[in-house]
Amino acid sequence: MPSILVAGATGNTGQGVVRTLSNLLSTSNALPNHQILALTRSIRSPAAQQLTKIPGVQVLEQNWVEISADWLREHSVVRAFIASHLNPNQFAEESTFHVAALQAGVQYVVRISTNAPNVRPDCPAYYARSHWAIETMLASPGFGTMQWTSLQPNIFAPFGLFSTARFVKEYQATGVQGTLRLPVSEDAPVAMVDPEEIGVFAAHLLALPDPAVHNKARYVVNGPVDTNGKEIMAMLEGYIGEKVENVNYEDLSDIFSSPLVAELERNSSPNVIRSIEAAPIPMWAGECSVSTTSKPVLDLAAPRRTPEQVLRSLLEV
C-alpha cells in the first residue's frame, strides 16, 4: 500500500498534518488506498497514542534521522512531510533524509523552513542558513526527479505569546505584576501563525492528486492578521484588568533561558547558538506582515486562528 510519511508526527506542525491528511484522504478519491505513516520517537507518549486513534494512520516508533532509502522502499513511501530540528547538524541530517528519499523514488516532499527574509546564505542566524542550503540543494538538477515544496512560516504564535500567557497566570496567582517580556517589537506588524495550521496547509499539498504546480515552490505562511507588541499588551491588560507597569519589547530572554537552547549550547559552539539573536531582526523591521502570505496558502488552506484565540488556548492549559 502506498504510504505518506509524516516525520515528527507528534510535533507542533506534524499533528495538524496527520489529522488533516486523514480527513482529506477519507473524503476524496484523489489518492485511493494510501495510508499515513506517522513517526514518533516514543509510541507510548500521549500525543502518539492520540494519533493511533485516527483512521488510516499507522504510528511507528522511528527517528527520522535514521531513515534510509531501503527503509523508505520497504514502507512504500511515495510522499513525505518533514519538520527538521534546530541543531547545528540540521543540514547534514535533513539532507541525508532527502538523498534517501531521492534514491527511494519518493515522488513529493513537503518540508518546513523558516521565515522568508532569513532564508539566505548571509543570514547571521545559523539555522536559517541551513534552510537556505537545503532549499538550494533540492532546487539543483540532481533532485529533478523529486518534487518538493518548502513552507516558510512566520513566528509561531504560541512562542510569540508564551510570555504573555505566563504573565497573566502569574498575576492571577499572586496579584503581583512582573516584567512583560515580548519577543516582538512595539509597533512593527507581525502575522503570527498557529503551527497546527501550517500542518493543515502541508496536508492539503500532500493530498493533491498532482502537486506539480507546487514543485520547487517556497510559500510564505502567515497567520490571518497582523499584531504588534502594543496590541498584545492591550490583550493582556484586558485579562488582568489594569495597566502593565513594565514591558520590554524585542526581548529574547525566554529563548536563551529555555532548556532547548541550554542543551544546544552545551553540545555546540555558543557562538553559533547565540546567532539566534539575529533571527527576529526582519520581524522587528516589519518584514513579516500578513501582506507577505503566498497566494496558494490562501487558496488551499488559509490560516484562521488569531492571536486572541491562541492566547486564550494558552491560558486554558
Short mmCIF file of C-alpha atoms in Angstrom, two decimals:
data_model
loop_
_atom_site.label_atom_id
_atom_site.label_comp_id
_atom_site.label_asym_id
_atom_site.label_seq_id
_atom_site.Cartn_x
_atom_site.Cartn_y
_atom_site.Cartn_z
CA MET A 1 0.00 0.00 0.00
CA PRO A 2 1.44 3.46 -0.90
CA SER A 3 2.37 5.49 2.18
CA ILE A 4 2.59 9.16 3.03
CA LEU A 5 5.29 9.62 5.66
CA VAL A 6 4.92 12.26 8.39
CA ALA A 7 8.25 12.76 10.17
CA GLY A 8 7.79 14.38 13.57
CA ALA A 9 4.10 13.47 13.66
CA THR A 10 3.71 14.39 17.33
CA GLY A 11 5.33 17.82 16.89
CA ASN A 12 3.62 21.19 16.74
CA THR A 13 3.11 21.03 12.96
CA GLY A 14 3.06 17.27 12.46
CA GLN A 15 -0.13 16.69 14.42
CA GLY A 16 -2.00 19.08 12.15
CA VAL A 17 -0.62 17.24 9.11
CA VAL A 18 -1.78 13.82 10.34
CA ARG A 19 -5.27 14.84 11.41
CA THR A 20 -5.99 16.90 8.30
CA LEU A 21 -4.45 14.40 5.89
CA SER A 22 -6.53 11.57 7.37
CA ASN A 23 -9.69 13.59 6.81
CA LEU A 24 -8.72 14.58 3.26
CA LEU A 25 -7.84 11.02 2.23
CA SER A 26 -11.09 9.66 3.67
CA THR A 27 -13.28 12.21 1.88
CA SER A 28 -11.58 12.20 -1.52
CA ASN A 29 -10.66 9.65 -4.17
CA ALA A 30 -7.59 11.62 -5.22
CA LEU A 31 -5.16 9.19 -3.55
CA PRO A 32 -7.02 5.91 -3.11
CA ASN A 33 -5.57 3.21 -0.85
CA HIS A 34 -2.86 5.45 0.61
CA GLN A 35 -2.00 5.14 4.28
CA ILE A 36 -0.30 7.63 6.63
CA LEU A 37 2.88 6.58 8.42
CA ALA A 38 3.19 8.80 11.50
CA LEU A 39 6.67 8.71 13.02
CA THR A 40 7.36 9.29 16.71
CA ARG A 41 10.34 8.73 18.96
CA SER A 42 8.05 7.37 21.69
CA ILE A 43 4.95 5.44 20.74
CA ARG A 44 3.86 5.49 24.39
CA SER A 45 3.63 9.28 24.57
CA PRO A 46 0.11 10.76 24.98
CA ALA A 47 0.39 12.56 21.63
CA ALA A 48 1.37 9.35 19.83
CA GLN A 49 -1.44 7.43 21.48
CA GLN A 50 -3.92 10.01 20.22
CA LEU A 51 -2.64 9.57 16.68
CA THR A 52 -3.26 5.80 16.85
CA LYS A 53 -6.99 6.55 17.06
CA ILE A 54 -7.09 8.44 13.73
CA PRO A 55 -8.39 6.47 10.72
CA GLY A 56 -5.83 5.43 8.12
CA VAL A 57 -2.86 6.18 10.37
CA GLN A 58 -0.11 3.76 11.34
CA VAL A 59 2.10 5.10 14.13
CA LEU A 60 5.70 3.89 14.06
CA GLU A 61 8.44 4.42 16.64
CA GLN A 62 11.21 5.59 14.34
CA ASN A 63 13.65 8.50 14.45
CA TRP A 64 13.56 10.12 11.00
CA VAL A 65 17.28 10.92 11.07
CA GLU A 66 17.98 7.16 10.88
CA ILE A 67 15.77 6.51 7.85
CA SER A 68 17.47 5.02 4.80
CA ALA A 69 16.42 4.56 1.19
CA ASP A 70 15.84 0.88 1.90
CA TRP A 71 13.52 1.75 4.81
CA LEU A 72 11.51 4.09 2.57
CA ARG A 73 11.20 1.40 -0.10
CA GLU A 74 10.18 -1.25 2.42
CA HIS A 75 7.38 1.01 3.67
CA SER A 76 6.27 2.03 0.15
CA VAL A 77 6.70 5.75 0.88
CA VAL A 78 5.65 7.89 -2.09
CA ARG A 79 5.20 11.25 -0.35
CA ALA A 80 6.64 12.74 2.82
CA PHE A 81 6.41 15.63 5.26
CA ILE A 82 9.39 16.70 7.36
CA ALA A 83 9.83 19.35 10.03
CA SER A 84 13.50 19.32 10.98
CA HIS A 85 15.20 20.34 14.23
CA LEU A 86 17.27 23.39 15.24
CA ASN A 87 20.51 21.55 15.90
CA PRO A 88 23.61 22.82 14.06
CA ASN A 89 23.81 19.46 12.27
CA GLN A 90 20.40 20.07 10.69
CA PHE A 91 21.78 20.29 7.17
CA ALA A 92 23.69 17.03 7.48
CA GLU A 93 20.71 15.11 8.83
CA GLU A 94 17.94 16.64 6.74
CA SER A 95 19.96 16.47 3.52
CA THR A 96 20.64 12.79 4.25
CA PHE A 97 16.88 12.24 4.51
CA HIS A 98 16.26 13.96 1.17
CA VAL A 99 19.03 11.98 -0.55
CA ALA A 100 17.45 8.78 0.78
CA ALA A 101 14.04 9.94 -0.47
CA LEU A 102 15.51 10.65 -3.90
CA GLN A 103 17.17 7.24 -4.06
CA ALA A 104 13.97 5.51 -2.93
CA GLY A 105 11.86 7.18 -5.61
CA VAL A 106 9.74 9.30 -3.25
CA GLN A 107 7.64 11.47 -5.51
CA TYR A 108 6.91 14.55 -3.39
CA VAL A 109 8.23 16.09 -0.17
CA VAL A 110 6.80 18.99 1.83
CA ARG A 111 9.21 20.49 4.35
CA ILE A 112 9.14 23.22 6.98
CA SER A 113 11.65 26.04 6.53
CA THR A 114 11.82 29.33 8.46
CA ASN A 115 10.63 32.90 7.88
CA ALA A 116 11.34 34.01 4.32
CA PRO A 117 13.55 37.09 4.90
CA ASN A 118 16.07 34.90 6.75
CA VAL A 119 16.36 32.14 4.14
CA ARG A 120 19.57 33.40 2.54
CA PRO A 121 23.27 32.47 2.62
CA ASP A 122 24.31 35.57 4.56
CA CYS A 123 21.76 35.37 7.37
CA PRO A 124 23.56 35.65 10.72
CA ALA A 125 21.26 33.04 12.32
CA TYR A 126 22.85 29.62 11.72
CA TYR A 127 19.69 27.56 11.27
CA ALA A 128 18.30 29.90 8.60
CA ARG A 129 21.42 29.31 6.51
CA SER A 130 20.79 25.58 6.86
CA HIS A 131 17.30 26.03 5.45
CA TRP A 132 18.72 28.07 2.56
CA ALA A 133 21.22 25.30 1.88
CA ILE A 134 18.52 22.60 1.90
CA GLU A 135 16.32 24.58 -0.50
CA THR A 136 19.29 25.25 -2.78
CA MET A 137 20.18 21.56 -2.78
CA LEU A 138 16.61 20.50 -3.59
CA ALA A 139 16.49 23.02 -6.44
CA SER A 140 19.62 21.57 -8.04
CA PRO A 141 19.42 19.39 -11.19
CA GLY A 142 20.35 16.28 -9.22
CA PHE A 143 16.98 16.39 -7.47
CA GLY A 144 14.99 16.96 -10.65
CA THR A 145 13.02 13.72 -10.32
CA MET A 146 11.70 14.50 -6.82
CA GLN A 147 9.06 17.20 -6.40
CA TRP A 148 9.14 19.36 -3.28
CA THR A 149 7.61 22.39 -1.61
CA SER A 150 9.22 24.39 1.19
CA LEU A 151 7.00 26.26 3.66
CA GLN A 152 8.47 29.43 5.15
CA PRO A 153 6.35 30.22 8.22
CA ASN A 154 6.29 33.33 10.30
CA ILE A 155 6.88 33.31 14.06
CA PHE A 156 4.83 30.59 15.75
CA ALA A 157 2.02 32.20 17.73
CA PRO A 158 2.41 30.04 20.87
CA PHE A 159 6.04 31.14 21.13
CA GLY A 160 5.21 34.78 20.42
CA LEU A 161 2.51 34.76 23.12
CA PHE A 162 4.07 32.42 25.69
CA SER A 163 5.43 35.20 27.89
CA THR A 164 2.06 36.98 27.77
CA ALA A 165 0.21 33.87 28.94
CA ARG A 166 2.78 33.31 31.69
CA PHE A 167 2.43 36.93 32.86
CA VAL A 168 -1.37 36.57 33.12
CA LYS A 169 -1.17 33.26 35.01
CA GLU A 170 1.41 34.57 37.47
CA TYR A 171 -0.61 37.74 38.09
CA GLN A 172 -3.82 35.76 38.64
CA ALA A 173 -1.98 33.51 41.11
CA THR A 174 -0.13 36.23 43.06
CA GLY A 175 -1.73 39.59 42.29
CA VAL A 176 1.76 40.90 41.59
CA GLN A 177 2.98 42.15 38.22
CA GLY A 178 6.32 41.09 36.89
CA THR A 179 8.01 42.42 33.76
CA LEU A 180 6.32 41.58 30.47
CA ARG A 181 8.99 40.39 28.04
CA LEU A 182 7.73 40.32 24.46
CA PRO A 183 9.78 38.87 21.58
CA VAL A 184 8.02 41.18 19.10
CA SER A 185 8.55 44.90 18.62
CA GLU A 186 6.27 47.60 19.93
CA ASP A 187 4.88 48.80 16.59
CA ALA A 188 6.05 46.61 13.67
CA PRO A 189 3.26 44.42 12.27
CA VAL A 190 3.76 40.67 12.51
CA ALA A 191 1.34 37.93 11.43
CA MET A 192 1.95 35.16 13.96
CA VAL A 193 0.85 31.73 12.77
CA ASP A 194 -0.51 28.77 14.67
CA PRO A 195 1.87 25.87 13.86
CA GLU A 196 -1.01 23.43 13.59
CA GLU A 197 -2.40 25.49 10.71
CA ILE A 198 0.94 25.20 8.93
CA GLY A 199 0.41 21.45 9.18
CA VAL A 200 -3.11 21.84 7.77
CA PHE A 201 -1.72 23.58 4.69
CA ALA A 202 1.02 20.97 4.30
CA ALA A 203 -1.63 18.22 4.41
CA HIS A 204 -3.60 19.90 1.62
CA LEU A 205 -0.47 19.88 -0.53
CA LEU A 206 0.26 16.24 0.23
CA ALA A 207 -3.31 15.21 -0.62
CA LEU A 208 -3.31 16.76 -4.09
CA PRO A 209 -3.66 14.24 -6.92
CA ASP A 210 -0.91 16.08 -8.80
CA PRO A 211 1.26 18.57 -6.86
CA ALA A 212 3.35 19.52 -9.92
CA VAL A 213 2.17 23.14 -9.88
CA HIS A 214 3.71 23.46 -6.40
CA ASN A 215 7.01 21.81 -7.29
CA LYS A 216 10.07 23.83 -6.22
CA ALA A 217 7.78 26.41 -4.60
CA ARG A 218 8.66 28.31 -1.46
CA TYR A 219 5.49 29.51 0.24
CA VAL A 220 5.30 32.15 2.95
CA VAL A 221 2.83 31.04 5.62
CA ASN A 222 1.48 33.72 7.96
CA GLY A 223 -1.38 33.97 10.40
CA PRO A 224 -4.62 35.70 9.36
CA VAL A 225 -3.99 39.12 10.93
CA ASP A 226 -1.19 41.43 11.93
CA THR A 227 -0.47 42.32 15.52
CA ASN A 228 2.32 44.08 17.43
CA GLY A 229 3.62 44.48 20.95
CA LYS A 230 1.23 47.26 21.90
CA GLU A 231 -1.78 45.22 20.78
CA ILE A 232 -0.58 42.15 22.67
CA MET A 233 -0.11 44.26 25.80
CA ALA A 234 -3.66 45.58 25.40
CA MET A 235 -4.96 42.00 25.20
CA LEU A 236 -3.09 41.16 28.38
CA GLU A 237 -4.45 44.20 30.19
CA GLY A 238 -7.95 43.02 29.32
CA TYR A 239 -7.25 39.81 31.25
CA ILE A 240 -5.70 41.38 34.36
CA GLY A 241 -7.91 44.48 34.49
CA GLU A 242 -5.12 47.01 34.91
CA LYS A 243 -2.24 48.63 33.09
CA VAL A 244 1.03 46.77 32.64
CA GLU A 245 3.70 48.58 34.63
CA ASN A 246 6.86 47.22 32.99
CA VAL A 247 7.28 45.87 29.49
CA ASN A 248 10.35 45.02 27.39
CA TYR A 249 9.88 44.73 23.64
CA GLU A 250 12.23 42.75 21.37
CA ASP A 251 13.18 40.68 24.41
CA LEU A 252 14.58 37.19 23.74
CA SER A 253 15.04 36.19 27.37
CA ASP A 254 12.65 33.26 27.04
CA ILE A 255 14.70 31.79 24.20
CA PHE A 256 18.05 31.95 25.95
CA SER A 257 16.68 30.72 29.27
CA SER A 258 14.95 27.73 27.67
CA PRO A 259 16.18 24.16 28.25
CA LEU A 260 16.43 23.66 24.49
CA VAL A 261 18.93 26.47 23.98
CA ALA A 262 20.85 25.47 27.10
CA GLU A 263 21.23 21.96 25.67
CA LEU A 264 22.27 23.33 22.28
CA GLU A 265 24.93 25.49 23.91
CA ARG A 266 26.26 22.51 25.88
CA ASN A 267 26.60 20.43 22.73
CA SER A 268 27.66 23.11 20.23
CA SER A 269 29.67 26.28 19.87
CA PRO A 270 27.98 29.03 21.93
CA ASN A 271 29.00 31.46 19.19
CA VAL A 272 26.86 29.51 16.72
CA ILE A 273 23.87 29.17 19.05
CA ARG A 274 23.96 32.83 20.07
CA SER A 275 23.48 33.78 16.43
CA ILE A 276 19.78 33.06 17.06
CA GLU A 277 19.71 36.63 18.40
CA ALA A 278 19.69 37.89 14.80
CA ALA A 279 16.71 35.80 13.69
CA PRO A 280 13.95 38.27 14.72
CA ILE A 281 15.55 41.31 13.03
CA PRO A 282 13.35 41.12 9.88
CA MET A 283 10.27 40.67 12.08
CA TRP A 284 11.20 43.74 14.13
CA ALA A 285 11.66 45.64 10.85
CA GLY A 286 8.09 44.86 9.77
CA GLU A 287 9.04 42.37 7.03
CA CYS A 288 6.79 39.56 8.35
CA SER A 289 3.34 41.08 7.96
CA VAL A 290 0.23 39.31 6.68
CA SER A 291 0.70 41.03 3.31
CA THR A 292 3.58 38.66 2.52
CA THR A 293 1.43 35.49 2.65
CA SER A 294 1.72 33.42 -0.53
CA LYS A 295 -1.49 33.20 -2.57
CA PRO A 296 -1.59 29.36 -2.72
CA VAL A 297 -1.73 29.34 1.09
CA LEU A 298 -4.87 31.48 0.96
CA ASP A 299 -6.35 29.40 -1.84
CA LEU A 300 -5.78 25.95 -0.33
CA ALA A 301 -5.99 26.36 3.45
CA ALA A 302 -5.81 29.91 4.76
CA PRO A 303 -4.83 30.05 8.46
CA ARG A 304 -7.67 31.36 10.62
CA ARG A 305 -6.55 31.36 14.25
CA THR A 306 -5.95 34.88 15.55
CA PRO A 307 -3.52 35.88 18.33
CA GLU A 308 -6.51 36.35 20.63
CA GLN A 309 -7.64 32.77 20.05
CA VAL A 310 -4.14 31.36 20.55
CA LEU A 311 -3.66 33.33 23.76
CA ARG A 312 -6.99 32.08 25.07
CA SER A 313 -5.96 28.49 24.42
CA LEU A 314 -2.59 29.03 26.15
CA LEU A 315 -4.38 30.37 29.22
CA GLU A 316 -6.60 27.29 29.35
CA VAL A 317 -3.63 24.93 29.65
#
